[in-house]
Amino acid sequence: MATLEMNPAAAGDTGSTRRMTLNMGPQHPSTHGVLRVVLELDGETILKATPDIGFLHTGIEKQCEVRTYQQVVPLTDRVDYLANLSNNLCYCLAVEKLLGLEIPPRAQWVRVMLTEITRINSHLVWLGTHALDIGAMTVFFYCFREREKILRLFEMFSGQRLMTSYFRVGGLALDAPRGGFQAVRRFIDEFPSNVDEYENLLNANPIWQMRTQGVGPMPVDDMIDWGITGPMLRAAGFPWDIRKTEPYSSYEKFQFEVPVETGNDVWSRYRVRMRELRESAKIVVQALDGLPEGPITADAPKVVLPDREKMKTQMEALIYHFKIVTEGFSVPAGEIYQAVEAPRGELAYYVVSNGTGKPHRLHMRTPSFGNLQGLGPLLDGRLIADSIAAMGSMDFVLGDCDR
Amino acid sequence: MDFIVLSLIKAGLIAFVLLTTLAYLQWVERKVLAHIQLRPGPRRVGPHGLLQPLADVIKLLTKEGYVPSHVNKPFYFLAPFLGVVLALLAISVIPFGPEIEIAGVKTQMGMTDLSVGLLFILGLTSVGVYGVALGGWASNNKYALLGGLRSSAQMISYELPMALALASPLLLANTLSFREIVGTQEGFYFGFLPRWAIFQMPFPQVVAFILYVITAFAETNRVPFDLPEAENELVAGFHTEYSSLKFAAFFMAEYANMITVTSIATLLFLGGWHPPFPRELGSDFIPPLLFAAGGAVMLFHGVTQPRGKWDNITLPVFGLIFLGIAALFAGCAVLPMLEPVRQILLPVFWFAGKTGILLFLFIWVRGTLPRFRYDQLMRFAWTFLFPVAVVNLLATSFFVAVFSN
């Protein structure tokens, strides 16, 4: 990728048509991470916006190639740190497909429940920071109050607040803790009233409407061409949701709607995400109600670590444990592309296996990368303040974008 | 000689009270905002963070006054002090009580009473734009420049509806001196409705009051009109390159401006230091009741449910102080021998109370509303505020011409 060069001479000439090149970021309060946007300004009007990404490149994809399959799971957390479990899930599903594993229903239900809570978590962070960008400071604190509860739930289940690594190839890392599901139930029963609270603060607020309605439209065809997915695409009237179109992890057994708006602006994206919060809450309730009993890991002794108890009593279990821990499990040669609906859009892992214990190649098709492609066209000809609103509505995470 | 000594004493007193108010206004803002936002606010420095303003002052004074190499030095240094000096100067013409007599010396509460006080303040706030605009320009920083540009455009646009909104009550009062304006708002209709400008016949100035409050938000660069320092867009706007004392000067100017605009609103629209209902109906008992209620709540919480570490000591102490103030006010209300004290305390109480409510409004709005966009802000001023202000002014002049005399 060619780097962007600042060219002071181009902006030089004095006169009425003098332009200013504003280097927004990589350190800027509203670029949410380290995104650099080079804005060419005429007064407050943006003539051209060029996003420059790559400041948060961590080389995760390459690192995955020298880790065993199970060791990759903690790396996937760090890709999109607001949708950690969606990334866990996507990776595990991909590898499980290569292995041909059957995941027991209880594990699938818990996975669905927790990924939907992840979606709520991610949307809450989005709503808070987006409102903060537009100047409504207080919403941020209300959202983070609920987010704190979610992080506590994550901590209950996995022992970690952010980097959960709770889903493993073959099932879950641990069974739910005592009182875990009751805690989820308490949170989710209360949650719709919290959403009412946020909507009370924003929906009828004329300034909020003025700032969001009609801002940042983009033709649907262009969106599809650029690879923009998720709430942005659905806010443009295109009902695309992997959970419905290519169900995974038993999503076909849950009743939920895919919110679609037709406004194709910041306001519609806000509406879509707010409705998704409620839909996700519904899915969590269904997962809690219909939670099946049974094991939490697949019956695959070569992949899943054996119980402690079995290790002490059965020779095979001890051998499998030793093999899995020292060299990992080997995955049949082949390649797989597994997509899930992450909070930000279509998240997919492309895994190539050469039959060894480590992935030959692992590529992540991350939603933030796709969505960011539309930034330039979205901002051309708008005002600086709009650029903040439009960028916020794209809901990107730079870690997710740069990997 | 007497005049000079008296003026010096008053200047010192007012400067002390004003600077303390400035510092504690910031504390109040942080506390109120924090409670709106589910946070406790400052709590570490002193009981309930009450020494936080002091700590802030020490911090800002002792910080390195970093000057970037690319700034235009004369204007860079001039801008913040221009801003703060003009903002503080405006307070000097604001009266906050009637004429009083202490130990045989008659004096007015307030630094001075210009016959054109309001014009003087309007002039000062107009010049105050220079502080922000110059600061933004001299910083030689793109964000600061954009902030300065936004701010000058905004303040100039909002000055028009502001001046028009202020002109309407002036038509009723027929004077530019604050003291006389407040004088015309004394008394009550039907024995209970105050003759404040927002109620005053022949044309109550409610519309002008609302217009003025809106433009006051814009003039002080407060949410939802805080575009010049919109941190999410322009990093810190016009004061991006300022640090330490120079930053503190901008900060002080903003808060001093807030106090000025709310005081003007109180003086012009809310009857200044006159009580909201007559003394015969017991307006003198409002302050003791309020203070007693506040003191009782603090005492109760401090004794029965202290939350913080020292709450069981600090809250009762504050409660007792409040009860003491309540007792003083109650004494003023019932004891004739405290009449001279009453003459000083009550006007100050009503003036501070009304100004305080308006200041609370400023903070409340900051915790509630998002920010306008630049073009929306301009459209709001020119297509809504300005026409409404003109119509209101015309209506006022019509009613005044027909019904007065």
mmCIF file of C-alpha atoms in Angstrom, chain B residues 55-399:
data_model
loop_
_atom_site.group_PDB
_atom_site.id
_atom_site.type_symbol
_atom_site.label_atom_id
_atom_site.label_comp_id
_atom_site.label_asym_id
_atom_site.label_seq_id
_atom_site.Cartn_x
_atom_site.Cartn_y
_atom_site.Cartn_z
ATOM 1 C CA ALA B 55 -5.477 22.140 43.754
ATOM 2 C CA ASP B 56 -6.405 23.006 40.174
ATOM 3 C CA VAL B 57 -5.099 26.529 40.605
ATOM 4 C CA ILE B 58 -1.809 25.266 42.045
ATOM 5 C CA LYS B 59 -1.523 22.732 39.251
ATOM 6 C CA LEU B 60 -2.148 25.285 36.523
ATOM 7 C CA LEU B 61 0.236 27.814 38.090
ATOM 8 C CA THR B 62 3.097 25.409 38.493
ATOM 9 C CA LYS B 63 2.811 23.717 35.121
ATOM 10 C CA GLU B 64 5.391 24.470 32.503
ATOM 11 C CA GLY B 65 4.177 27.296 30.308
ATOM 12 C CA TYR B 66 5.151 25.623 27.097
ATOM 13 C CA VAL B 67 5.283 27.909 24.074
ATOM 14 C CA PRO B 68 5.418 26.130 20.722
ATOM 15 C CA SER B 69 8.027 27.500 18.363
ATOM 16 C CA HIS B 70 5.601 28.184 15.542
ATOM 17 C CA VAL B 71 3.290 30.622 17.298
ATOM 18 C CA ASN B 72 2.994 34.324 16.676
ATOM 19 C CA LYS B 73 4.337 35.351 20.064
ATOM 20 C CA PRO B 74 2.852 38.826 20.747
ATOM 21 C CA PHE B 75 -0.689 37.783 19.904
ATOM 22 C CA TYR B 76 -0.255 34.346 21.398
ATOM 23 C CA PHE B 77 0.466 35.942 24.775
ATOM 24 C CA LEU B 78 -2.013 38.764 24.343
ATOM 25 C CA ALA B 79 -5.037 36.611 23.511
ATOM 26 C CA PRO B 80 -5.725 34.810 26.807
ATOM 27 C CA PHE B 81 -5.192 37.913 28.917
ATOM 28 C CA LEU B 82 -7.332 39.992 26.622
ATOM 29 C CA GLY B 83 -10.049 37.413 27.104
ATOM 30 C CA VAL B 84 -9.823 37.225 30.869
ATOM 31 C CA VAL B 85 -9.359 40.946 31.494
ATOM 32 C CA LEU B 86 -12.398 41.851 29.433
ATOM 33 C CA ALA B 87 -14.450 39.132 31.052
ATOM 34 C CA LEU B 88 -13.538 40.283 34.562
ATOM 35 C CA LEU B 89 -13.976 43.953 33.681
ATOM 36 C CA ALA B 90 -17.585 43.313 32.749
ATOM 37 C CA ILE B 91 -18.368 42.279 36.309
ATOM 38 C CA SER B 92 -17.398 45.740 37.589
ATOM 39 C CA VAL B 93 -20.573 47.387 36.348
ATOM 40 C CA ILE B 94 -22.919 44.707 37.614
ATOM 41 C CA PRO B 95 -24.766 45.654 40.796
ATOM 42 C CA PHE B 96 -25.953 42.905 43.059
ATOM 43 C CA GLY B 97 -27.901 44.783 45.692
ATOM 44 C CA PRO B 98 -29.509 48.109 46.508
ATOM 45 C CA GLU B 99 -27.850 51.064 48.157
ATOM 46 C CA ILE B 100 -26.840 50.223 51.703
ATOM 47 C CA GLU B 101 -25.454 52.020 54.708
ATOM 48 C CA ILE B 102 -22.659 50.541 56.805
ATOM 49 C CA ALA B 103 -21.383 52.514 59.798
ATOM 50 C CA GLY B 104 -22.734 55.724 58.400
ATOM 51 C CA VAL B 105 -21.195 55.260 54.972
ATOM 52 C CA LYS B 106 -23.692 55.025 52.158
ATOM 53 C CA THR B 107 -22.631 52.939 49.233
ATOM 54 C CA GLN B 108 -24.004 50.842 46.419
ATOM 55 C CA MET B 109 -23.539 47.118 46.255
ATOM 56 C CA GLY B 110 -21.485 46.658 43.135
ATOM 57 C CA MET B 111 -18.323 48.301 41.917
ATOM 58 C CA THR B 112 -19.850 51.155 40.008
ATOM 59 C CA ASP B 113 -23.067 52.123 38.331
ATOM 60 C CA LEU B 114 -22.489 53.382 34.828
ATOM 61 C CA SER B 115 -25.388 55.183 33.244
ATOM 62 C CA VAL B 116 -24.717 53.054 30.159
ATOM 63 C CA GLY B 117 -23.817 49.853 32.005
ATOM 64 C CA LEU B 118 -25.498 47.527 29.568
ATOM 65 C CA LEU B 119 -23.874 49.128 26.535
ATOM 66 C CA PHE B 120 -20.539 48.895 28.292
ATOM 67 C CA ILE B 121 -20.974 45.158 28.798
ATOM 68 C CA LEU B 122 -22.154 44.575 25.245
ATOM 69 C CA GLY B 123 -19.071 46.408 24.035
ATOM 70 C CA LEU B 124 -16.780 44.369 26.255
ATOM 71 C CA THR B 125 -18.220 41.033 25.153
ATOM 72 C CA SER B 126 -17.856 42.105 21.520
ATOM 73 C CA VAL B 127 -14.204 42.824 22.063
ATOM 74 C CA GLY B 128 -13.949 39.538 23.986
ATOM 75 C CA VAL B 129 -14.246 37.732 20.657
ATOM 76 C CA TYR B 130 -10.741 38.939 19.916
ATOM 77 C CA GLY B 131 -9.329 36.863 22.726
ATOM 78 C CA VAL B 132 -10.644 33.679 21.164
ATOM 79 C CA ALA B 133 -10.076 34.653 17.536
ATOM 80 C CA LEU B 134 -6.540 35.899 18.130
ATOM 81 C CA GLY B 135 -5.715 32.885 20.253
ATOM 82 C CA GLY B 136 -6.811 30.588 17.458
ATOM 83 C CA TRP B 137 -4.983 32.543 14.808
ATOM 84 C CA ALA B 138 -1.747 33.172 16.696
ATOM 85 C CA SER B 139 -1.371 29.504 17.610
ATOM 86 C CA ASN B 140 -0.587 28.719 13.982
ATOM 87 C CA ASN B 141 -2.321 25.421 14.406
ATOM 88 C CA LYS B 142 -5.008 24.204 12.030
ATOM 89 C CA TYR B 143 -7.344 22.977 14.714
ATOM 90 C CA ALA B 144 -6.897 26.191 16.685
ATOM 91 C CA LEU B 145 -7.483 28.260 13.577
ATOM 92 C CA LEU B 146 -10.693 26.410 12.801
ATOM 93 C CA GLY B 147 -11.780 26.870 16.412
ATOM 94 C CA GLY B 148 -11.003 30.562 16.336
ATOM 95 C CA LEU B 149 -12.854 30.992 13.040
ATOM 96 C CA ARG B 150 -15.876 29.138 14.293
ATOM 97 C CA SER B 151 -15.905 31.138 17.452
ATOM 98 C CA SER B 152 -15.655 34.562 15.829
ATOM 99 C CA ALA B 153 -18.375 33.723 13.307
ATOM 100 C CA GLN B 154 -20.568 32.329 16.036
ATOM 101 C CA MET B 155 -20.132 35.154 18.512
ATOM 102 C CA ILE B 156 -20.697 37.840 15.914
ATOM 103 C CA SER B 157 -23.831 36.124 14.621
ATOM 104 C CA TYR B 158 -25.300 35.581 18.049
ATOM 105 C CA GLU B 159 -24.547 39.096 19.207
ATOM 106 C CA LEU B 160 -27.301 40.458 16.965
ATOM 107 C CA PRO B 161 -30.217 38.470 18.382
ATOM 108 C CA MET B 162 -28.685 38.965 21.822
ATOM 109 C CA ALA B 163 -28.653 42.723 21.495
ATOM 110 C CA LEU B 164 -32.185 42.695 20.112
ATOM 111 C CA ALA B 165 -33.381 40.458 22.929
ATOM 112 C CA LEU B 166 -31.820 42.837 25.445
ATOM 113 C CA ALA B 167 -33.350 45.882 23.751
ATOM 114 C CA SER B 168 -36.911 44.796 24.476
ATOM 115 C CA PRO B 169 -36.802 45.011 28.292
ATOM 116 C CA LEU B 170 -34.895 48.253 27.879
ATOM 117 C CA LEU B 171 -37.935 49.690 26.149
ATOM 118 C CA LEU B 172 -39.938 48.898 29.254
ATOM 119 C CA ALA B 173 -37.321 50.236 31.624
ATOM 120 C CA ASN B 174 -36.403 53.253 29.545
ATOM 121 C CA THR B 175 -32.851 53.398 30.905
ATOM 122 C CA LEU B 176 -29.475 51.725 30.394
ATOM 123 C CA SER B 177 -28.331 51.831 34.002
ATOM 124 C CA PHE B 178 -28.642 48.444 35.670
ATOM 125 C CA ARG B 179 -29.650 49.995 38.965
ATOM 126 C CA GLU B 180 -32.509 51.894 37.398
ATOM 127 C CA ILE B 181 -33.550 48.891 35.309
ATOM 128 C CA VAL B 182 -33.845 46.854 38.478
ATOM 129 C CA GLY B 183 -35.674 49.774 40.104
ATOM 130 C CA THR B 184 -38.417 49.636 37.484
ATOM 131 C CA GLN B 185 -38.999 45.974 38.328
ATOM 132 C CA GLU B 186 -39.809 46.612 41.972
ATOM 133 C CA GLY B 187 -43.299 45.992 43.280
ATOM 134 C CA PHE B 188 -46.029 43.524 42.552
ATOM 135 C CA TYR B 189 -49.158 43.178 40.445
ATOM 136 C CA PHE B 190 -52.276 42.164 42.405
ATOM 137 C CA GLY B 191 -50.076 41.997 45.477
ATOM 138 C CA PHE B 192 -48.215 38.825 44.482
ATOM 139 C CA LEU B 193 -47.030 38.790 40.857
ATOM 140 C CA PRO B 194 -43.625 40.496 40.699
ATOM 141 C CA ARG B 195 -43.138 43.316 38.220
ATOM 142 C CA TRP B 196 -40.105 41.553 36.747
ATOM 143 C CA ALA B 197 -39.553 42.189 33.061
ATOM 144 C CA ILE B 198 -40.703 38.686 32.183
ATOM 145 C CA PHE B 199 -44.076 39.538 33.752
ATOM 146 C CA GLN B 200 -44.116 43.281 33.229
ATOM 147 C CA MET B 201 -47.052 44.993 31.524
ATOM 148 C CA PRO B 202 -47.734 46.083 28.854
ATOM 149 C CA PHE B 203 -45.694 43.365 27.181
ATOM 150 C CA PRO B 204 -44.130 40.563 29.282
ATOM 151 C CA GLN B 205 -40.646 39.745 28.033
ATOM 152 C CA VAL B 206 -40.783 35.955 28.247
ATOM 153 C CA VAL B 207 -39.765 35.514 24.611
ATOM 154 C CA ALA B 208 -36.913 37.957 24.966
ATOM 155 C CA PHE B 209 -35.762 36.125 28.086
ATOM 156 C CA ILE B 210 -35.679 32.753 26.324
ATOM 157 C CA LEU B 211 -33.907 34.295 23.325
ATOM 158 C CA TYR B 212 -31.397 35.903 25.613
ATOM 159 C CA VAL B 213 -30.648 32.676 27.468
ATOM 160 C CA ILE B 214 -30.133 30.816 24.166
ATOM 161 C CA THR B 215 -27.790 33.484 22.829
ATOM 162 C CA ALA B 216 -26.033 33.583 26.180
ATOM 163 C CA PHE B 217 -25.150 29.910 25.743
ATOM 164 C CA ALA B 218 -23.702 30.767 22.338
ATOM 165 C CA GLU B 219 -21.833 33.824 23.597
ATOM 166 C CA THR B 220 -20.114 31.840 26.313
ATOM 167 C CA ASN B 221 -19.301 28.932 23.962
ATOM 168 C CA ARG B 222 -21.195 26.461 26.074
ATOM 169 C CA VAL B 223 -22.913 23.236 25.024
ATOM 170 C CA PRO B 224 -24.785 22.993 22.652
ATOM 171 C CA PHE B 225 -22.863 25.856 21.073
ATOM 172 C CA ASP B 226 -19.382 24.780 22.121
ATOM 173 C CA LEU B 227 -18.126 24.328 18.568
ATOM 174 C CA PRO B 228 -14.994 26.470 19.033
ATOM 175 C CA GLU B 229 -13.648 23.973 21.538
ATOM 176 C CA ALA B 230 -15.426 20.859 20.276
ATOM 177 C CA GLU B 231 -12.869 18.395 21.512
ATOM 178 C CA ASN B 232 -14.221 15.552 19.413
ATOM 179 C CA GLU B 233 -13.763 17.528 16.237
ATOM 180 C CA LEU B 234 -11.057 20.110 16.844
ATOM 181 C CA VAL B 235 -9.068 18.429 19.620
ATOM 182 C CA ALA B 236 -9.284 21.476 21.912
ATOM 183 C CA GLY B 237 -10.237 24.181 19.437
ATOM 184 C CA PHE B 238 -8.755 27.605 19.916
ATOM 185 C CA HIS B 239 -6.816 26.717 23.072
ATOM 186 C CA THR B 240 -5.124 23.624 21.650
ATOM 187 C CA GLU B 241 -1.658 25.170 21.962
ATOM 188 C CA TYR B 242 -2.164 26.808 25.340
ATOM 189 C CA SER B 243 -0.958 25.424 28.619
ATOM 190 C CA SER B 244 -0.539 26.409 32.266
ATOM 191 C CA LEU B 245 -1.463 29.983 33.167
ATOM 192 C CA LYS B 246 -2.486 30.958 29.654
ATOM 193 C CA PHE B 247 -4.892 28.065 29.504
ATOM 194 C CA ALA B 248 -6.175 28.988 32.957
ATOM 195 C CA ALA B 249 -6.842 32.496 31.675
ATOM 196 C CA PHE B 250 -9.085 31.177 28.885
ATOM 197 C CA PHE B 251 -10.750 28.922 31.373
ATOM 198 C CA MET B 252 -11.392 31.763 33.805
ATOM 199 C CA ALA B 253 -12.691 33.954 30.999
ATOM 200 C CA GLU B 254 -15.264 31.318 30.101
ATOM 201 C CA TYR B 255 -16.541 31.044 33.648
ATOM 202 C CA ALA B 256 -16.443 34.783 34.242
ATOM 203 C CA ASN B 257 -18.473 35.227 31.075
ATOM 204 C CA MET B 258 -20.976 32.714 32.362
ATOM 205 C CA ILE B 259 -21.380 34.701 35.553
ATOM 206 C CA THR B 260 -21.732 37.945 33.590
ATOM 207 C CA VAL B 261 -24.417 36.692 31.236
ATOM 208 C CA THR B 262 -26.441 35.073 33.989
ATOM 209 C CA SER B 263 -26.169 38.229 36.116
ATOM 210 C CA ILE B 264 -27.438 40.305 33.206
ATOM 211 C CA ALA B 265 -30.345 37.909 32.773
ATOM 212 C CA THR B 266 -31.145 38.251 36.455
ATOM 213 C CA LEU B 267 -30.911 42.039 36.393
ATOM 214 C CA LEU B 268 -32.822 42.626 33.195
ATOM 215 C CA PHE B 269 -35.457 39.926 33.244
ATOM 216 C CA LEU B 270 -35.757 38.462 36.718
ATOM 217 C CA GLY B 271 -36.006 41.574 38.819
ATOM 218 C CA GLY B 272 -32.438 41.628 40.114
ATOM 219 C CA TRP B 273 -32.408 41.418 43.895
ATOM 220 C CA HIS B 274 -36.139 41.768 44.384
ATOM 221 C CA PRO B 275 -37.890 38.794 45.965
ATOM 222 C CA PRO B 276 -40.297 36.719 43.861
ATOM 223 C CA PHE B 277 -43.245 37.494 46.113
ATOM 224 C CA PRO B 278 -43.868 40.247 48.670
ATOM 225 C CA ARG B 279 -42.489 40.356 52.149
ATOM 226 C CA GLU B 280 -46.013 40.430 53.514
ATOM 227 C CA LEU B 281 -46.542 36.941 52.082
ATOM 228 C CA GLY B 282 -43.400 35.711 53.805
ATOM 229 C CA SER B 283 -40.651 35.864 51.198
ATOM 230 C CA ASP B 284 -38.215 36.571 54.018
ATOM 231 C CA PHE B 285 -38.776 33.068 55.317
ATOM 232 C CA ILE B 286 -37.679 31.340 52.104
ATOM 233 C CA PRO B 287 -33.903 31.630 52.732
ATOM 234 C CA PRO B 288 -34.023 30.318 56.321
ATOM 235 C CA LEU B 289 -36.267 27.458 55.237
ATOM 236 C CA LEU B 290 -33.983 26.523 52.332
ATOM 237 C CA PHE B 291 -30.833 26.654 54.408
ATOM 238 C CA ALA B 292 -32.474 24.804 57.281
ATOM 239 C CA ALA B 293 -33.679 22.088 54.909
ATOM 240 C CA GLY B 294 -30.199 21.763 53.390
ATOM 241 C CA GLY B 295 -28.598 21.655 56.813
ATOM 242 C CA ALA B 296 -31.070 19.092 58.083
ATOM 243 C CA VAL B 297 -30.486 16.813 55.087
ATOM 244 C CA MET B 298 -26.719 16.987 55.549
ATOM 245 C CA LEU B 299 -27.003 16.379 59.266
ATOM 246 C CA PHE B 300 -29.293 13.420 58.690
ATOM 247 C CA HIS B 301 -27.076 11.821 56.066
ATOM 248 C CA GLY B 302 -23.912 12.524 57.991
ATOM 249 C CA VAL B 303 -25.227 10.955 61.174
ATOM 250 C CA THR B 304 -27.281 8.053 59.840
ATOM 251 C CA GLN B 305 -25.765 7.011 56.514
ATOM 252 C CA PRO B 306 -22.289 8.381 55.874
ATOM 253 C CA ARG B 307 -21.041 7.120 52.509
ATOM 254 C CA GLY B 308 -17.446 8.311 52.391
ATOM 255 C CA LYS B 309 -14.647 7.997 54.898
ATOM 256 C CA TRP B 310 -15.042 11.369 56.608
ATOM 257 C CA ASP B 311 -18.730 11.910 55.897
ATOM 258 C CA ASN B 312 -19.703 11.313 59.500
ATOM 259 C CA ILE B 313 -17.646 14.382 60.447
ATOM 260 C CA THR B 314 -17.810 16.703 57.453
ATOM 261 C CA LEU B 315 -21.493 16.396 56.670
ATOM 262 C CA PRO B 316 -22.706 17.284 60.195
ATOM 263 C CA VAL B 317 -20.268 20.212 60.263
ATOM 264 C CA PHE B 318 -21.616 21.537 56.974
ATOM 265 C CA GLY B 319 -25.122 20.866 58.215
ATOM 266 C CA LEU B 320 -24.518 22.936 61.351
ATOM 267 C CA ILE B 321 -23.018 25.767 59.308
ATOM 268 C CA PHE B 322 -26.094 25.739 57.099
ATOM 269 C CA LEU B 323 -28.353 25.731 60.139
ATOM 270 C CA GLY B 324 -26.400 28.693 61.486
ATOM 271 C CA ILE B 325 -26.957 30.595 58.239
ATOM 272 C CA ALA B 326 -30.605 29.627 58.432
ATOM 273 C CA ALA B 327 -30.768 31.005 61.959
ATOM 274 C CA LEU B 328 -29.187 34.258 60.779
ATOM 275 C CA PHE B 329 -31.737 34.641 58.005
ATOM 276 C CA ALA B 330 -34.551 33.706 60.352
ATOM 277 C CA GLY B 331 -33.297 36.334 62.765
ATOM 278 C CA CYS B 332 -33.317 38.898 59.971
ATOM 279 C CA ALA B 333 -36.866 37.950 59.151
ATOM 280 C CA VAL B 334 -38.293 38.354 62.637
ATOM 281 C CA LEU B 335 -36.000 40.625 64.688
ATOM 282 C CA PRO B 336 -36.330 44.348 63.871
ATOM 283 C CA MET B 337 -32.903 45.073 65.347
ATOM 284 C CA LEU B 338 -31.260 43.027 62.588
ATOM 285 C CA GLU B 339 -32.844 45.224 59.927
ATOM 286 C CA PRO B 340 -29.485 46.610 58.661
ATOM 287 C CA VAL B 341 -28.181 43.063 58.197
ATOM 288 C CA ARG B 342 -31.378 42.086 56.452
ATOM 289 C CA GLN B 343 -30.908 44.995 54.048
ATOM 290 C CA ILE B 344 -27.607 43.476 52.940
ATOM 291 C CA LEU B 345 -28.241 39.769 53.147
ATOM 292 C CA LEU B 346 -31.596 39.342 51.481
ATOM 293 C CA PRO B 347 -30.890 41.200 48.234
ATOM 294 C CA VAL B 348 -27.644 39.307 47.906
ATOM 295 C CA PHE B 349 -29.473 36.073 48.573
ATOM 296 C CA TRP B 350 -32.112 36.677 45.919
ATOM 297 C CA PHE B 351 -29.592 37.902 43.400
ATOM 298 C CA ALA B 352 -27.249 34.957 43.998
ATOM 299 C CA GLY B 353 -30.153 32.543 44.021
ATOM 300 C CA LYS B 354 -31.530 33.637 40.662
ATOM 301 C CA THR B 355 -28.082 33.752 39.085
ATOM 302 C CA GLY B 356 -27.304 30.362 40.598
ATOM 303 C CA ILE B 357 -30.431 28.802 39.109
ATOM 304 C CA LEU B 358 -29.450 30.097 35.686
ATOM 305 C CA LEU B 359 -25.901 28.807 36.137
ATOM 306 C CA PHE B 360 -27.336 25.435 37.096
ATOM 307 C CA LEU B 361 -29.290 25.534 33.851
ATOM 308 C CA PHE B 362 -26.012 26.004 31.976
ATOM 309 C CA ILE B 363 -24.542 22.934 33.636
ATOM 310 C CA TRP B 364 -27.689 20.877 33.239
ATOM 311 C CA VAL B 365 -27.816 21.595 29.518
ATOM 312 C CA ARG B 366 -24.192 20.610 29.220
ATOM 313 C CA GLY B 367 -25.046 17.221 30.661
ATOM 314 C CA THR B 368 -27.997 16.732 28.348
ATOM 315 C CA LEU B 369 -27.620 18.084 24.843
ATOM 316 C CA PRO B 370 -25.402 17.155 21.911
ATOM 317 C CA ARG B 371 -23.587 19.782 19.890
ATOM 318 C CA PHE B 372 -24.849 21.715 16.880
ATOM 319 C CA ARG B 373 -23.161 21.516 13.553
ATOM 320 C CA TYR B 374 -21.576 24.706 12.225
ATOM 321 C CA ASP B 375 -24.121 25.374 9.458
ATOM 322 C CA GLN B 376 -27.044 24.426 11.694
ATOM 323 C CA LEU B 377 -25.793 26.850 14.300
ATOM 324 C CA MET B 378 -25.672 29.670 11.776
ATOM 325 C CA ARG B 379 -29.061 28.797 10.332
ATOM 326 C CA PHE B 380 -30.529 28.701 13.816
ATOM 327 C CA ALA B 381 -29.219 32.182 14.546
ATOM 328 C CA TRP B 382 -30.190 33.855 11.295
ATOM 329 C CA THR B 383 -33.417 32.147 10.341
ATOM 330 C CA PHE B 384 -34.922 31.626 13.767
ATOM 331 C CA LEU B 385 -33.436 33.692 16.574
ATOM 332 C CA PHE B 386 -32.946 36.875 14.605
ATOM 333 C CA PRO B 387 -36.487 37.138 13.102
ATOM 334 C CA VAL B 388 -38.098 36.192 16.411
ATOM 335 C CA ALA B 389 -36.020 38.815 18.190
ATOM 336 C CA VAL B 390 -37.011 41.469 15.649
ATOM 337 C CA VAL B 391 -40.690 40.589 15.917
ATOM 338 C CA ASN B 392 -40.483 40.614 19.676
ATOM 339 C CA LEU B 393 -38.795 44.005 19.659
ATOM 340 C CA LEU B 394 -41.415 45.439 17.288
ATOM 341 C CA ALA B 395 -44.256 44.027 19.371
ATOM 342 C CA THR B 396 -42.726 45.433 22.540
ATOM 343 C CA SER B 397 -42.289 48.873 21.042
ATOM 344 C CA PHE B 398 -45.873 48.784 19.730
ATOM 345 C CA PHE B 399 -47.306 47.884 23.113
#
